[in-house]
Every structure is written in structure tokens, then in C-alpha cells.
Short mmCIF file of C-alpha atoms and ligand atoms in Angstrom, two decimals:
data_model
loop_
_atom_site.label_atom_id
_atom_site.label_comp_id
_atom_site.label_asym_id
_atom_site.label_seq_id
_atom_site.Cartn_x
_atom_site.Cartn_y
_atom_site.Cartn_z
CA MET A 3 40.80 94.05 -40.53
CA THR A 4 39.03 92.29 -37.66
CA LEU A 5 40.83 92.43 -34.32
CA ASN A 6 40.91 89.31 -32.17
CA ILE A 7 40.16 90.12 -28.54
CA GLY A 8 40.46 87.76 -25.58
CA ILE A 9 38.57 88.01 -22.29
CA ILE A 10 40.33 87.26 -19.01
CA GLY A 11 37.86 86.26 -16.27
CA THR A 12 34.42 84.78 -16.84
CA GLY A 13 32.54 86.60 -14.08
CA ARG A 14 29.50 88.82 -13.99
CA ILE A 15 30.69 91.87 -15.91
CA ALA A 16 32.42 89.78 -18.58
CA HIS A 17 29.32 87.66 -19.10
CA THR A 18 26.59 90.30 -18.86
CA GLN A 19 28.28 93.31 -20.48
CA LEU A 20 31.74 92.92 -21.99
CA ALA A 21 31.30 89.84 -24.19
CA PRO A 22 27.86 91.04 -25.44
CA ALA A 23 29.34 94.49 -26.13
CA LEU A 24 32.21 92.93 -28.09
CA GLU A 25 29.62 91.20 -30.26
CA GLN A 26 28.17 94.58 -31.19
CA VAL A 27 31.33 96.58 -31.96
CA GLN A 28 32.65 97.11 -35.47
CA GLY A 29 36.05 95.65 -36.35
CA ALA A 30 36.61 93.15 -33.53
CA ARG A 31 35.46 89.77 -32.31
CA LEU A 32 35.80 87.57 -29.25
CA TRP A 33 38.75 85.28 -29.92
CA SER A 34 39.65 83.40 -26.73
CA VAL A 35 38.84 83.19 -23.02
CA LEU A 36 40.87 82.65 -19.85
CA SER A 37 39.44 81.19 -16.66
CA ARG A 38 40.93 79.47 -13.63
CA GLU A 39 39.37 76.32 -15.12
CA THR A 40 39.50 75.43 -18.80
CA ALA A 41 35.99 73.94 -18.66
CA ARG A 42 34.56 77.28 -17.49
CA ALA A 43 36.53 79.10 -20.20
CA ALA A 44 35.20 76.66 -22.79
CA GLU A 45 31.61 77.15 -21.62
CA PHE A 46 31.98 80.93 -21.79
CA ALA A 47 33.71 80.70 -25.19
CA ALA A 48 30.87 78.57 -26.57
CA GLN A 49 28.18 80.80 -25.07
CA HIS A 50 29.69 83.96 -26.56
CA GLY A 51 31.06 82.48 -29.79
CA ALA A 52 34.84 82.84 -29.33
CA ARG A 53 36.40 82.26 -32.75
CA ALA A 54 39.95 80.98 -32.15
CA PRO A 55 40.66 77.34 -33.09
CA VAL A 56 41.84 76.95 -29.47
CA ASN A 57 39.62 79.35 -27.60
CA ALA A 58 39.68 78.30 -23.92
CA TYR A 59 42.64 78.54 -21.54
CA GLU A 60 43.51 78.29 -17.88
CA SER A 61 47.14 79.36 -18.44
CA LEU A 62 47.60 83.07 -19.12
CA ASP A 63 51.00 82.47 -20.73
CA SER A 64 49.51 79.94 -23.18
CA MET A 65 46.68 82.32 -24.08
CA LEU A 66 49.14 85.16 -24.67
CA GLU A 67 51.41 82.99 -26.87
CA ASP A 68 48.73 83.02 -29.58
CA PRO A 69 50.11 85.34 -32.31
CA SER A 70 46.59 85.94 -33.67
CA LEU A 71 45.44 87.50 -30.39
CA ASP A 72 45.52 91.30 -30.71
CA GLY A 73 44.25 92.45 -27.33
CA VAL A 74 42.62 91.43 -24.07
CA ILE A 75 39.87 92.67 -21.81
CA ILE A 76 40.78 92.01 -18.17
CA ALA A 77 37.79 91.49 -15.86
CA THR A 78 39.11 89.78 -12.75
CA PRO A 79 39.37 90.81 -9.07
CA ASP A 80 41.18 94.11 -8.71
CA ALA A 81 44.36 92.77 -7.09
CA LEU A 82 44.96 90.44 -10.08
CA HIS A 83 44.85 93.20 -12.69
CA ALA A 84 48.50 94.23 -12.41
CA SER A 85 50.18 90.85 -12.99
CA GLN A 86 47.74 90.00 -15.81
CA ALA A 87 48.03 93.40 -17.52
CA ILE A 88 51.82 93.42 -17.28
CA ALA A 89 52.03 89.91 -18.76
CA ALA A 90 49.66 90.90 -21.58
CA ALA A 91 51.60 94.08 -22.36
CA ARG A 92 54.91 92.20 -22.40
CA ALA A 93 53.34 89.80 -24.91
CA GLY A 94 52.47 92.81 -27.09
CA LYS A 95 48.70 92.66 -26.52
CA HIS A 96 46.55 95.79 -26.21
CA ILE A 97 44.57 96.03 -22.97
CA LEU A 98 41.13 97.20 -21.88
CA LEU A 99 41.43 96.97 -18.11
CA GLU A 100 38.56 96.91 -15.65
CA LYS A 101 38.42 99.48 -12.89
CA PRO A 102 40.11 100.22 -10.57
CA MET A 103 43.24 99.45 -12.56
CA ALA A 104 45.21 98.21 -9.54
CA THR A 105 45.21 98.07 -5.76
CA THR A 106 48.50 99.90 -5.18
CA ALA A 107 50.00 103.05 -6.68
CA GLU A 108 53.16 101.10 -7.53
CA ASP A 109 51.20 98.52 -9.55
CA ALA A 110 49.27 101.25 -11.35
CA ARG A 111 52.52 102.96 -12.29
CA GLU A 112 54.13 99.72 -13.44
CA ILE A 113 51.16 98.86 -15.67
CA THR A 114 51.30 102.26 -17.39
CA ASP A 115 55.10 102.14 -17.71
CA VAL A 116 55.14 98.66 -19.24
CA CYS A 117 52.31 99.46 -21.67
CA LYS A 118 54.14 102.60 -22.77
CA HIS A 119 57.41 100.70 -23.16
CA GLU A 120 55.75 97.90 -25.14
CA LYS A 121 53.76 100.44 -27.21
CA VAL A 122 50.41 98.79 -26.54
CA GLU A 123 47.15 100.65 -25.99
CA LEU A 124 45.88 100.72 -22.41
CA GLY A 125 42.28 101.78 -21.78
CA LEU A 126 40.42 101.89 -18.47
CA ALA A 127 36.86 100.56 -18.42
CA TYR A 128 34.92 103.54 -17.07
CA HIS A 129 31.69 102.99 -18.97
CA LEU A 130 29.86 106.03 -17.52
CA ARG A 131 31.82 108.14 -20.02
CA TRP A 132 29.75 106.45 -22.74
CA HIS A 133 26.38 107.33 -21.20
CA ASN A 134 24.83 109.69 -23.76
CA GLY A 135 23.25 111.93 -21.11
CA HIS A 136 26.57 112.32 -19.32
CA ARG A 137 28.23 113.08 -22.64
CA LYS A 138 25.76 115.91 -23.28
CA ILE A 139 26.37 117.35 -19.80
CA ALA A 140 30.15 117.15 -20.26
CA SER A 141 29.97 118.92 -23.65
CA MET A 142 27.77 121.69 -22.27
CA LEU A 143 30.01 122.16 -19.25
CA HIS A 144 33.21 122.18 -21.28
CA ASP A 145 31.69 124.57 -23.84
CA GLY A 146 30.78 127.01 -21.04
CA VAL A 147 27.03 126.68 -21.55
CA LEU A 148 26.35 125.88 -17.87
CA GLY A 149 28.59 128.61 -16.46
CA GLU A 150 31.34 127.88 -13.97
CA PRO A 151 31.01 124.71 -11.89
CA ARG A 152 30.89 125.26 -8.15
CA TYR A 153 29.59 122.03 -6.63
CA ALA A 154 28.89 118.46 -7.72
CA ARG A 155 27.79 115.36 -5.88
CA ALA A 156 27.24 111.70 -6.60
CA LEU A 157 25.43 109.03 -4.60
CA TRP A 158 25.80 105.43 -5.74
CA THR A 159 25.09 102.47 -3.50
CA TRP A 160 23.99 98.87 -3.44
CA GLN A 161 22.96 96.40 -0.78
CA ALA A 162 25.45 93.55 -0.47
CA GLU A 163 23.88 90.29 0.70
CA ASP A 164 26.91 89.45 2.84
CA ASN A 165 30.66 90.00 2.85
CA SER A 166 31.63 86.91 0.86
CA ASN A 167 32.45 88.86 -2.33
CA TRP A 168 36.15 89.17 -3.19
CA ARG A 169 35.81 92.98 -2.95
CA ALA A 170 35.49 92.60 0.81
CA HIS A 171 38.47 90.22 0.89
CA GLU A 172 41.69 91.36 2.52
CA THR A 173 43.96 90.81 -0.49
CA LEU A 174 41.82 90.25 -3.63
CA GLY A 175 40.25 93.69 -3.19
CA ARG A 176 41.57 96.87 -1.61
CA TRP A 177 38.30 98.78 -1.33
CA TRP A 178 34.67 97.63 -1.27
CA SER A 179 32.09 100.34 -2.09
CA LEU A 180 34.87 102.62 -3.27
CA ALA A 181 36.10 100.02 -5.78
CA GLY A 182 32.65 98.80 -6.78
CA VAL A 183 31.25 102.23 -7.61
CA GLY A 184 33.33 104.99 -5.97
CA THR A 185 36.08 104.75 -8.56
CA HIS A 186 33.45 105.37 -11.27
CA CYS A 187 32.25 108.47 -9.40
CA ILE A 188 35.81 109.77 -9.10
CA ASP A 189 36.29 109.24 -12.84
CA LEU A 190 32.98 110.99 -13.59
CA MET A 191 33.99 114.01 -11.50
CA ARG A 192 37.45 114.13 -13.07
CA TRP A 193 36.00 113.88 -16.58
CA MET A 194 33.56 116.70 -15.92
CA LEU A 195 35.59 119.06 -13.74
CA LEU A 196 39.27 118.64 -14.61
CA PRO A 197 39.19 120.48 -17.98
CA VAL A 198 37.49 123.54 -16.47
CA CYS A 199 38.78 123.59 -12.86
CA GLY A 200 42.18 121.88 -12.92
CA GLU A 201 43.54 119.06 -10.76
CA VAL A 202 42.28 117.82 -7.42
CA THR A 203 43.91 120.01 -4.79
CA ARG A 204 42.36 118.64 -1.60
CA LEU A 205 40.64 115.45 -0.47
CA GLY A 206 38.81 114.61 2.75
CA SER A 207 36.91 111.45 3.62
CA VAL A 208 34.91 109.53 6.21
CA VAL A 209 34.84 105.75 5.90
CA ASP A 210 32.66 103.29 7.83
CA LYS A 211 33.36 99.54 8.11
CA SER A 212 31.39 98.85 11.26
CA THR A 213 28.81 96.26 10.12
CA TYR A 214 31.18 93.50 9.05
CA GLY A 215 34.29 94.95 10.67
CA GLY A 216 36.36 93.88 7.66
CA PRO A 217 39.40 95.54 6.16
CA HIS A 218 37.56 97.64 3.56
CA ASP A 219 35.01 100.47 3.39
CA GLU A 220 31.30 99.64 3.60
CA THR A 221 30.10 103.24 3.32
CA ALA A 222 32.35 106.10 2.27
CA SER A 223 31.95 109.81 1.86
CA VAL A 224 34.69 111.58 -0.08
CA SER A 225 35.08 115.31 -0.79
CA LEU A 226 37.35 116.52 -3.55
CA GLN A 227 38.31 120.09 -4.35
CA PHE A 228 39.12 120.74 -8.00
CA GLY A 229 41.39 123.75 -8.54
CA ASP A 230 40.38 126.48 -6.12
CA LYS A 231 36.61 126.74 -6.67
CA ALA A 232 34.66 123.57 -7.30
CA ILE A 233 33.94 120.93 -4.66
CA ALA A 234 32.67 117.42 -5.40
CA ASP A 235 31.14 115.08 -2.81
CA ILE A 236 30.91 111.36 -3.46
CA THR A 237 28.96 108.92 -1.28
CA THR A 238 29.15 105.17 -1.88
CA SER A 239 27.87 102.23 0.11
CA VAL A 240 27.29 98.50 0.05
CA MET A 241 24.92 98.79 3.01
CA PHE A 242 21.76 100.13 1.35
CA SER A 243 20.20 100.42 -2.05
CA ALA A 244 19.10 103.86 -3.30
CA THR A 245 18.35 105.49 -6.64
CA SER A 246 21.67 106.86 -7.86
CA ARG A 247 22.04 110.60 -8.11
CA PHE A 248 24.50 112.92 -9.81
CA GLU A 249 24.21 116.67 -9.40
CA LEU A 250 26.26 119.42 -10.97
CA HIS A 251 25.66 123.00 -9.86
CA CYS A 252 27.17 125.76 -11.96
CA THR A 253 26.81 129.54 -12.00
CA GLN A 254 24.20 129.39 -14.79
CA ALA A 255 22.57 126.00 -14.43
CA SER A 256 21.90 123.07 -12.12
CA VAL A 257 21.96 119.55 -13.52
CA ILE A 258 20.18 116.73 -11.66
CA ALA A 259 20.61 113.18 -12.94
CA GLU A 260 18.70 110.30 -11.34
CA GLY A 261 19.38 106.66 -12.08
CA THR A 262 22.11 107.40 -14.62
CA LEU A 263 24.87 105.80 -12.53
CA GLY A 264 24.42 102.18 -13.57
CA PRO A 265 24.97 99.77 -16.41
CA ASP A 266 22.20 100.61 -18.86
CA GLY A 267 22.74 104.15 -20.16
CA GLY A 268 19.29 105.20 -18.86
CA GLY A 269 17.89 107.38 -16.07
CA THR A 270 16.53 110.92 -16.18
CA ILE A 271 18.32 114.25 -16.37
CA THR A 272 17.05 117.79 -15.87
CA ILE A 273 18.83 121.07 -16.42
CA ASN A 274 17.25 123.93 -14.48
CA ASN A 275 14.24 121.62 -14.04
CA ALA A 276 13.77 121.10 -17.81
CA PRO A 277 14.21 117.52 -19.05
CA LEU A 278 17.34 116.78 -21.08
CA ASP A 279 16.73 114.40 -23.98
CA PHE A 280 19.36 111.80 -24.73
CA GLU A 281 19.49 108.55 -26.61
CA VAL A 282 19.67 105.52 -24.32
CA LYS A 283 22.52 103.38 -25.63
CA ASN A 284 24.52 100.57 -24.08
CA PRO A 285 27.59 102.38 -22.69
CA TYR A 286 29.73 99.22 -22.74
CA VAL A 287 29.49 99.12 -26.53
CA GLY A 288 30.91 102.65 -26.67
CA GLU A 289 33.66 101.70 -24.25
CA VAL A 290 34.76 98.61 -26.21
CA GLN A 291 34.40 100.41 -29.56
CA ASN A 292 36.71 103.16 -28.28
CA PHE A 293 39.31 100.51 -27.36
CA VAL A 294 39.08 98.90 -30.80
CA ASP A 295 39.20 102.26 -32.60
CA ALA A 296 42.25 103.32 -30.58
CA ILE A 297 44.10 100.13 -31.54
CA GLU A 298 43.30 100.87 -35.19
CA GLY A 299 44.38 104.52 -34.84
CA ARG A 300 40.88 105.88 -35.49
CA ASP A 301 40.41 107.38 -32.01
CA ARG A 302 42.21 108.09 -28.76
CA ILE A 303 41.62 106.01 -25.64
CA ALA A 304 38.98 107.86 -23.57
CA VAL A 305 40.44 106.95 -20.17
CA PRO A 306 44.19 106.26 -20.50
CA GLY A 307 46.52 104.68 -17.95
CA VAL A 308 47.55 107.98 -16.44
CA GLU A 309 43.91 108.71 -15.46
CA GLY A 310 43.49 105.20 -14.05
CA ARG A 311 46.62 105.74 -11.97
CA ARG A 312 45.44 109.08 -10.60
CA ASN A 313 42.12 107.43 -9.73
CA VAL A 314 43.93 104.73 -7.73
CA GLU A 315 45.98 107.37 -5.90
CA LEU A 316 42.76 109.18 -4.90
CA LEU A 317 41.13 105.91 -3.76
CA LEU A 318 44.16 105.20 -1.58
CA LYS A 319 43.92 108.66 0.00
CA ALA A 320 40.15 108.37 0.45
CA ALA A 321 40.39 105.06 2.29
CA ARG A 322 43.30 106.04 4.49
N1 NAP B 22 32.83 98.77 -15.34
C1 NAP B 22 31.82 98.20 -14.73
O1 NAP B 22 30.67 98.56 -14.90
C2 NAP B 22 32.11 97.04 -13.80
C3 NAP B 22 31.05 96.38 -13.17
C4 NAP B 22 31.36 95.28 -12.37
C5 NAP B 22 32.67 94.89 -12.19
N2 NAP B 22 33.67 95.59 -12.79
C6 NAP B 22 35.08 95.22 -12.58
O2 NAP B 22 35.33 94.01 -13.29
C7 NAP B 22 36.18 93.17 -12.54
C8 NAP B 22 35.44 91.86 -12.28
O3 NAP B 22 34.28 92.13 -11.51
P1 NAP B 22 32.99 91.16 -11.53
O4 NAP B 22 31.91 91.89 -10.84
O5 NAP B 22 32.75 90.65 -12.90
O6 NAP B 22 33.53 90.02 -10.57
P2 NAP B 22 33.13 88.49 -10.58
O7 NAP B 22 31.74 88.28 -11.06
O8 NAP B 22 33.49 87.96 -9.24
O9 NAP B 22 34.10 87.87 -11.67
C9 NAP B 22 35.48 87.90 -11.55
C10 NAP B 22 36.07 86.72 -12.30
O10 NAP B 22 37.47 86.74 -12.14
C11 NAP B 22 37.98 85.42 -12.18
N3 NAP B 22 38.89 85.16 -11.06
C12 NAP B 22 40.20 84.85 -11.17
N4 NAP B 22 40.73 84.65 -9.96
C13 NAP B 22 39.76 84.84 -9.06
C14 NAP B 22 39.71 84.73 -7.65
N5 NAP B 22 40.80 84.43 -6.94
N6 NAP B 22 38.53 84.98 -7.04
C15 NAP B 22 37.44 85.30 -7.75
N7 NAP B 22 37.43 85.40 -9.11
C16 NAP B 22 38.59 85.15 -9.76
C17 NAP B 22 36.77 84.49 -12.09
O11 NAP B 22 36.63 83.92 -13.36
P3 NAP B 22 37.04 82.40 -13.52
O12 NAP B 22 36.24 81.67 -12.48
O13 NAP B 22 36.66 82.08 -14.89
O14 NAP B 22 38.52 82.31 -13.26
C18 NAP B 22 35.60 85.39 -11.76
O15 NAP B 22 34.43 84.93 -12.36
C19 NAP B 22 36.56 93.96 -11.30
O16 NAP B 22 37.75 94.65 -11.51
C20 NAP B 22 35.42 94.95 -11.15
O17 NAP B 22 35.76 96.12 -10.47
C21 NAP B 22 33.39 96.64 -13.60
#
């Protein structure tokens, strides 16, 4: 059976990654598109080959009334996720939801509760979990090959041209660098460290918003303690561009990854200074395939609602 998947929001990530990834997955196809303007939805639908007889909408309710629509990918500003996801779940549609899942803890909880009640799959779009190098590191760590983790750090930044993006907006976004990339770093740390160290027990942060003086973080430094031994530092910024870096230091090995925090599944990784080979694959294809396979009962969602919710709770604490 081929699943019919709709895309909500026709912005950058939908256009450059999610719709092209959907084209490559097995067992699903782009069915329909929602935009604030039908003409933009129609253009996107034509560009990416959406297959529904009526494939372009500006009303979410009308899109969700389509009985042939099986699921949606939501790729809109963060503060819109909750109302759109809740509406989709109530219409019985499965959901792959962009990160961070919501801008309040209450919204994150409501999304997970409604999806559970309506028995629809809810996956969070943390594509770094589908980076093949990261997957090798996670397997080695979880299998005990690297020894016990003691310290990890991630640096991921970009240079924003100005503060006109919705992420810097008072209500459409809740965090800026922390939502753009920090939430990914939190998910990466949780994926790696949670199974071997246990939950986050402490969090400290320093947040700077001095350049634009807006409501949200421009540069943020967040420290997390996992269990009682491992510490993870995360630095994010929209004020400068730097090669991304992820380090994981364990009792038997040190992992250094450069340029792996990004969209393309590439970068370089060394373990104790020796290169780690991995196949460079588009991580968004893995992410969307996991969503499709979970709907069909062939796999479990990699990042379920409960993880998305915990991530939002940590973001809220970090920005406080
Ligand atoms: N996982 C990743 O690698 C990744 C990377 C980037 C972004 N994201 C996430 O994906 C989501 C979208 O981010 P993006 O970078 O694609 O943003 P974007 O380029 O600004 O696109 C967002 C889209 O949302 C729709 N939208 C609806 N109401 C809007 C409003 N009031 N203001 C602005 N846009 C509105 C717009 O589509 P219409 O004009 O058609 O309505 C817009 O094109 C966010 O949650 C973000 O965190 C994830």
C-alpha cells in the first residue's frame, strides 16, 4: 500500500529537504499541500508532484477532510505546530512534526495526549539521528565499546543576516538559536547519553540577546548533567558562522566530529584520532522512511512525542 502524505507549510525545509525526501522513500508519496495561499500550495504541489486530485489548500480543515490523506508533515513556524498537529490528530492523520514540537510545555503535552488518544503516530523530525556517522557512534557507545561517557560538547551556529526571521519574532518563535539548532543538539545528547547515563539531572545556561535586543536568544551556552557522571555542553548562535563540532569523551575513547551537524549527512569523524568511515546518506530520507515504516507497523518512531516534550521542557529551562 502507498501512503498519502500531505505537507503543511511550503518554506525552506519543506522545499529543500522534506518533499525531496518523500520522493525517495518506499511506500509513500506526496499527496497534498497546505499554504497560507492556495496559489503557493499549488506551485509547491506542481513542483514536487503532489498526487491528489485536489492537491492544494489554504484551509487546514479542508485538507484534513480528505479521507485518502494518511498523514501530514508539519513544517511551519514553531508556535503554529500545536494547533496544526492537534487538528491533524483529531482528523485521524499520522504526524511527522518539525522541531521543536511546540513553544510551551502545555502545548507539547496536549499534542502527545491527543495523538495517543486518537491512536495516530507522532514522530519528531530530528534528522541528525539518521546521520550514518552519528549512528555508528551511538551504537559503539551503547554497546560499551567507547567506555563510559564523561563529557560531550556540541557547537552549532549560523550567521543570521538580520532579525526578520519568524524565529526572532515574539510569538511565532520562542527561541532563536536554541530552536534553530539547539534543540537538535539536545536531542543528539539525549540520544547518545540517556541509555547509558540516565535522565538529565541538572541544567545551567547563559543566554545572550544583546545585538538585536529581541525577546529570544542570539547565542546560548547550555550545560546538562546526565545521571551523576556525564556532562554535556551545547553552544548555539545566530551571530557567527563556524564549522560545527560534536565531541564525545569516554573512558576508553574520544570522538571528534566536524561538520556533521548539518543537513547533508557528511562531515568527518575520528575516534582516538583514527578516521571513522561512514556512508554519507541524506538523513531526511531516513527520517521520513522511519515515519512511513512506523505507520505501517514495520518500525518504531525514532523520536516519539515524549522525547519531543522533554526537549521542549529543557529548552524552556535553558532560556529562562
Ligand atoms: N529538521 C531540520 O533540519 C529543520 C531545518 C529547518 C527548519 N526546521 C523546522 O521546520 C519548521 C519550518 O522552518 P523553515 O526553516 O522551513 O521556515 P520557513 O522557510 O520560514 O517556512 C515556514 C513556512 O511556514 C508557513 N507559514 C505559515 N504561517 C506562517 C507565518 N505566520 N509566518 C511565516 N511562515 C508561515 C509558510 O508557508 P506558506 O507561505 O506556504 O504558508 C512558510 O514558508 C520550523 O519548525 C523549523 O524549526 C527543521
